[in-house]
Amino acid sequence: MEKKKLEHVAIIMDGNGRWAKAKRLPRIMGHHAGVRAVERTVRAAKELGIPYVSLYAFSTENWKRPQSEVAGLMGLFRYYMRSKLAELCKEECRVRFAGDLDALPDDIVQILREVEERTKIYAERQLIICLNYGGRKEILDAINKITAQNIKVPITEEILRANLYLPDVPDPDLIIRTSGELRLSNFWLWQSSYSEYYFTGRYWPDFDKASLEEAAKDYYERERRYGKA
């Protein structure tokens, strides 16, 4: 049985709105509680020795949500990135973003670029935040980049991967989805071909170190064959 080290954990952070509804709170309060879960999870990943964590924060489909909720989420991104930058530097965590960032408000793009620039010196740990991200769009964007390069040879996996948003980030070993939903929702479609999946009924604001430990334990108990007998 292959015991591959858990190097990259990707998380679909689902259930903020339902968590808030269950507590009779506005939906945006669920997103604020979700930010606290992000902080707990990033610290827990460090303690468990997991060098890469990627978070599905805002999908290309999330623009269809009520305008008030989208505006609240954008405000949350602004506040969080500005207020937590010093803390992320202190933790020596490199922060990167995946997605169609140019479609975000200009001031948010500027903040994201500053965060990436300020934290790029850190090599041991990376936090990847997927903003305005869609797996299908990432693949289409990669194909369009390749087409623009006038590459004449047959397109290989290596060529396509080199044109993804973050080609140097290893594929996720484990993808966690909270809230009980059992689907990928257009997340890391190319990169997830051999990922293990872990679904939990907990809403994202209730996710904590013990939750991550449970998922990691489940992962290490599985046999990974990668197509081999």
PDB file of N, CA and C in Angstrom, residues 179-218:
ATOM      1  N   SER A 179     -20.274  20.621   4.241  1.00  0.00           N
ATOM      2  CA  SER A 179     -21.730  20.863   4.158  1.00  0.00           C
ATOM      3  C   SER A 179     -22.539  19.690   3.653  1.00  0.00           C
ATOM      4  N   GLY A 180     -21.890  18.574   3.297  1.00  0.00           N
ATOM      5  CA  GLY A 180     -22.636  17.396   2.886  1.00  0.00           C
ATOM      6  C   GLY A 180     -22.898  17.280   1.397  1.00  0.00           C
ATOM      7  N   GLU A 181     -22.547  18.293   0.610  1.00  0.00           N
ATOM      8  CA  GLU A 181     -22.723  18.205  -0.838  1.00  0.00           C
ATOM      9  C   GLU A 181     -21.664  17.281  -1.426  1.00  0.00           C
ATOM     10  N   LEU A 182     -22.021  16.530  -2.469  1.00  0.00           N
ATOM     11  CA  LEU A 182     -21.129  15.502  -3.015  1.00  0.00           C
ATOM     12  C   LEU A 182     -20.803  15.801  -4.472  1.00  0.00           C
ATOM     13  N   ARG A 183     -20.136  16.912  -4.703  1.00  0.00           N
ATOM     14  CA  ARG A 183     -19.747  17.270  -6.068  1.00  0.00           C
ATOM     15  C   ARG A 183     -18.538  18.205  -6.024  1.00  0.00           C
ATOM     16  N   LEU A 184     -17.865  18.337  -7.179  1.00  0.00           N
ATOM     17  CA  LEU A 184     -16.664  19.171  -7.285  1.00  0.00           C
ATOM     18  C   LEU A 184     -16.975  20.632  -7.590  1.00  0.00           C
ATOM     19  N   SER A 185     -18.106  20.889  -8.219  1.00  0.00           N
ATOM     20  CA  SER A 185     -18.501  22.266  -8.541  1.00  0.00           C
ATOM     21  C   SER A 185     -17.433  23.030  -9.318  1.00  0.00           C
ATOM     22  N   ASN A 186     -16.850  22.357 -10.331  1.00  0.00           N
ATOM     23  CA  ASN A 186     -15.942  23.044 -11.256  1.00  0.00           C
ATOM     24  C   ASN A 186     -14.619  23.455 -10.602  1.00  0.00           C
ATOM     25  N   PHE A 187     -14.164  22.691  -9.627  1.00  0.00           N
ATOM     26  CA  PHE A 187     -12.954  23.026  -8.873  1.00  0.00           C
ATOM     27  C   PHE A 187     -11.798  22.119  -9.279  1.00  0.00           C
ATOM     28  N   TRP A 188     -10.658  22.684  -9.653  1.00  0.00           N
ATOM     29  CA  TRP A 188      -9.435  21.949  -9.988  1.00  0.00           C
ATOM     30  C   TRP A 188      -9.716  20.744 -10.904  1.00  0.00           C
ATOM     31  N   LEU A 189     -10.459  20.969 -11.993  1.00  0.00           N
ATOM     32  CA  LEU A 189     -10.878  19.846 -12.830  1.00  0.00           C
ATOM     33  C   LEU A 189      -9.692  19.101 -13.436  1.00  0.00           C
ATOM     34  N   TRP A 190      -8.721  19.808 -13.965  1.00  0.00           N
ATOM     35  CA  TRP A 190      -7.545  19.147 -14.543  1.00  0.00           C
ATOM     36  C   TRP A 190      -6.697  18.511 -13.443  1.00  0.00           C
ATOM     37  N   GLN A 191      -6.498  19.240 -12.365  1.00  0.00           N
ATOM     38  CA  GLN A 191      -5.566  18.810 -11.328  1.00  0.00           C
ATOM     39  C   GLN A 191      -6.117  17.680 -10.453  1.00  0.00           C
ATOM     40  N   SER A 192      -7.413  17.449 -10.471  1.00  0.00           N
ATOM     41  CA  SER A 192      -8.015  16.496  -9.533  1.00  0.00           C
ATOM     42  C   SER A 192      -8.148  15.080 -10.075  1.00  0.00           C
ATOM     43  N   SER A 193      -7.482  14.790 -11.198  1.00  0.00           N
ATOM     44  CA  SER A 193      -7.703  13.499 -11.861  1.00  0.00           C
ATOM     45  C   SER A 193      -7.363  12.303 -10.971  1.00  0.00           C
ATOM     46  N   TYR A 194      -6.403  12.456 -10.053  1.00  0.00           N
ATOM     47  CA  TYR A 194      -6.064  11.363  -9.139  1.00  0.00           C
ATOM     48  C   TYR A 194      -6.180  11.772  -7.673  1.00  0.00           C
ATOM     49  N   SER A 195      -6.928  12.828  -7.416  1.00  0.00           N
ATOM     50  CA  SER A 195      -7.126  13.256  -6.030  1.00  0.00           C
ATOM     51  C   SER A 195      -8.051  12.293  -5.295  1.00  0.00           C
ATOM     52  N   GLU A 196      -7.861  12.223  -3.995  1.00  0.00           N
ATOM     53  CA  GLU A 196      -8.825  11.545  -3.130  1.00  0.00           C
ATOM     54  C   GLU A 196      -9.845  12.583  -2.670  1.00  0.00           C
ATOM     55  N   TYR A 197     -11.078  12.128  -2.405  1.00  0.00           N
ATOM     56  CA  TYR A 197     -12.132  13.034  -1.989  1.00  0.00           C
ATOM     57  C   TYR A 197     -12.601  12.697  -0.580  1.00  0.00           C
ATOM     58  N   TYR A 198     -12.932  13.746   0.149  1.00  0.00           N
ATOM     59  CA  TYR A 198     -13.442  13.568   1.509  1.00  0.00           C
ATOM     60  C   TYR A 198     -14.597  14.536   1.705  1.00  0.00           C
ATOM     61  N   PHE A 199     -15.764  14.001   2.021  1.00  0.00           N
ATOM     62  CA  PHE A 199     -16.953  14.820   2.213  1.00  0.00           C
ATOM     63  C   PHE A 199     -17.387  14.761   3.677  1.00  0.00           C
ATOM     64  N   THR A 200     -17.724  15.914   4.208  1.00  0.00           N
ATOM     65  CA  THR A 200     -18.185  15.992   5.586  1.00  0.00           C
ATOM     66  C   THR A 200     -19.471  16.806   5.643  1.00  0.00           C
ATOM     67  N   GLY A 201     -20.340  16.450   6.556  1.00  0.00           N
ATOM     68  CA  GLY A 201     -21.587  17.174   6.722  1.00  0.00           C
ATOM     69  C   GLY A 201     -21.436  18.480   7.477  1.00  0.00           C
ATOM     70  N   ARG A 202     -20.264  18.743   8.051  1.00  0.00           N
ATOM     71  CA  ARG A 202     -20.055  19.994   8.782  1.00  0.00           C
ATOM     72  C   ARG A 202     -20.128  21.186   7.831  1.00  0.00           C
ATOM     73  N   TYR A 203     -20.777  22.233   8.278  1.00  0.00           N
ATOM     74  CA  TYR A 203     -20.707  23.483   7.524  1.00  0.00           C
ATOM     75  C   TYR A 203     -19.312  24.077   7.695  1.00  0.00           C
ATOM     76  N   TRP A 204     -18.876  24.832   6.689  1.00  0.00           N
ATOM     77  CA  TRP A 204     -17.511  25.350   6.724  1.00  0.00           C
ATOM     78  C   TRP A 204     -17.191  26.155   7.989  1.00  0.00           C
ATOM     79  N   PRO A 205     -18.071  27.011   8.510  1.00  0.00           N
ATOM     80  CA  PRO A 205     -17.709  27.762   9.721  1.00  0.00           C
ATOM     81  C   PRO A 205     -17.427  26.880  10.930  1.00  0.00           C
ATOM     82  N   ASP A 206     -17.849  25.629  10.905  1.00  0.00           N
ATOM     83  CA  ASP A 206     -17.591  24.719  12.027  1.00  0.00           C
ATOM     84  C   ASP A 206     -16.345  23.868  11.814  1.00  0.00           C
ATOM     85  N   PHE A 207     -15.681  24.034  10.679  1.00  0.00           N
ATOM     86  CA  PHE A 207     -14.487  23.234  10.378  1.00  0.00           C
ATOM     87  C   PHE A 207     -13.332  23.718  11.246  1.00  0.00           C
ATOM     88  N   ASP A 208     -12.551  22.770  11.803  1.00  0.00           N
ATOM     89  CA  ASP A 208     -11.458  23.136  12.698  1.00  0.00           C
ATOM     90  C   ASP A 208     -10.316  22.136  12.562  1.00  0.00           C
ATOM     91  N   LYS A 209      -9.345  22.235  13.446  1.00  0.00           N
ATOM     92  CA  LYS A 209      -8.185  21.354  13.377  1.00  0.00           C
ATOM     93  C   LYS A 209      -8.582  19.889  13.476  1.00  0.00           C
ATOM     94  N   ALA A 210      -9.509  19.570  14.380  1.00  0.00           N
ATOM     95  CA  ALA A 210      -9.951  18.187  14.513  1.00  0.00           C
ATOM     96  C   ALA A 210     -10.575  17.688  13.216  1.00  0.00           C
ATOM     97  N   SER A 211     -11.294  18.558  12.516  1.00  0.00           N
ATOM     98  CA  SER A 211     -11.906  18.180  11.245  1.00  0.00           C
ATOM     99  C   SER A 211     -10.835  17.852  10.205  1.00  0.00           C
ATOM    100  N   LEU A 212      -9.790  18.685  10.163  1.00  0.00           N
ATOM    101  CA  LEU A 212      -8.706  18.439   9.215  1.00  0.00           C
ATOM    102  C   LEU A 212      -7.955  17.164   9.582  1.00  0.00           C
ATOM    103  N   GLU A 213      -7.756  16.931  10.858  1.00  0.00           N
ATOM    104  CA  GLU A 213      -7.090  15.700  11.296  1.00  0.00           C
ATOM    105  C   GLU A 213      -7.894  14.464  10.898  1.00  0.00           C
ATOM    106  N   GLU A 214      -9.213  14.539  11.022  1.00  0.00           N
ATOM    107  CA  GLU A 214     -10.070  13.416  10.613  1.00  0.00           C
ATOM    108  C   GLU A 214      -9.914  13.130   9.126  1.00  0.00           C
ATOM    109  N   ALA A 215      -9.923  14.189   8.330  1.00  0.00           N
ATOM    110  CA  ALA A 215      -9.776  14.021   6.883  1.00  0.00           C
ATOM    111  C   ALA A 215      -8.406  13.444   6.533  1.00  0.00           C
ATOM    112  N   ALA A 216      -7.355  13.942   7.183  1.00  0.00           N
ATOM    113  CA  ALA A 216      -6.009  13.438   6.928  1.00  0.00           C
ATOM    114  C   ALA A 216      -5.885  11.970   7.332  1.00  0.00           C
ATOM    115  N   LYS A 217      -6.478  11.590   8.453  1.00  0.00           N
ATOM    116  CA  LYS A 217      -6.452  10.192   8.906  1.00  0.00           C
ATOM    117  C   LYS A 217      -7.139   9.296   7.879  1.00  0.00           C
ATOM    118  N   ASP A 218      -8.281   9.758   7.381  1.00  0.00           N
ATOM    119  CA  ASP A 218      -9.005   8.989   6.369  1.00  0.00           C
ATOM    120  C   ASP A 218      -8.149   8.823   5.113  1.00  0.00           C
TER     121      ASP A 218
END
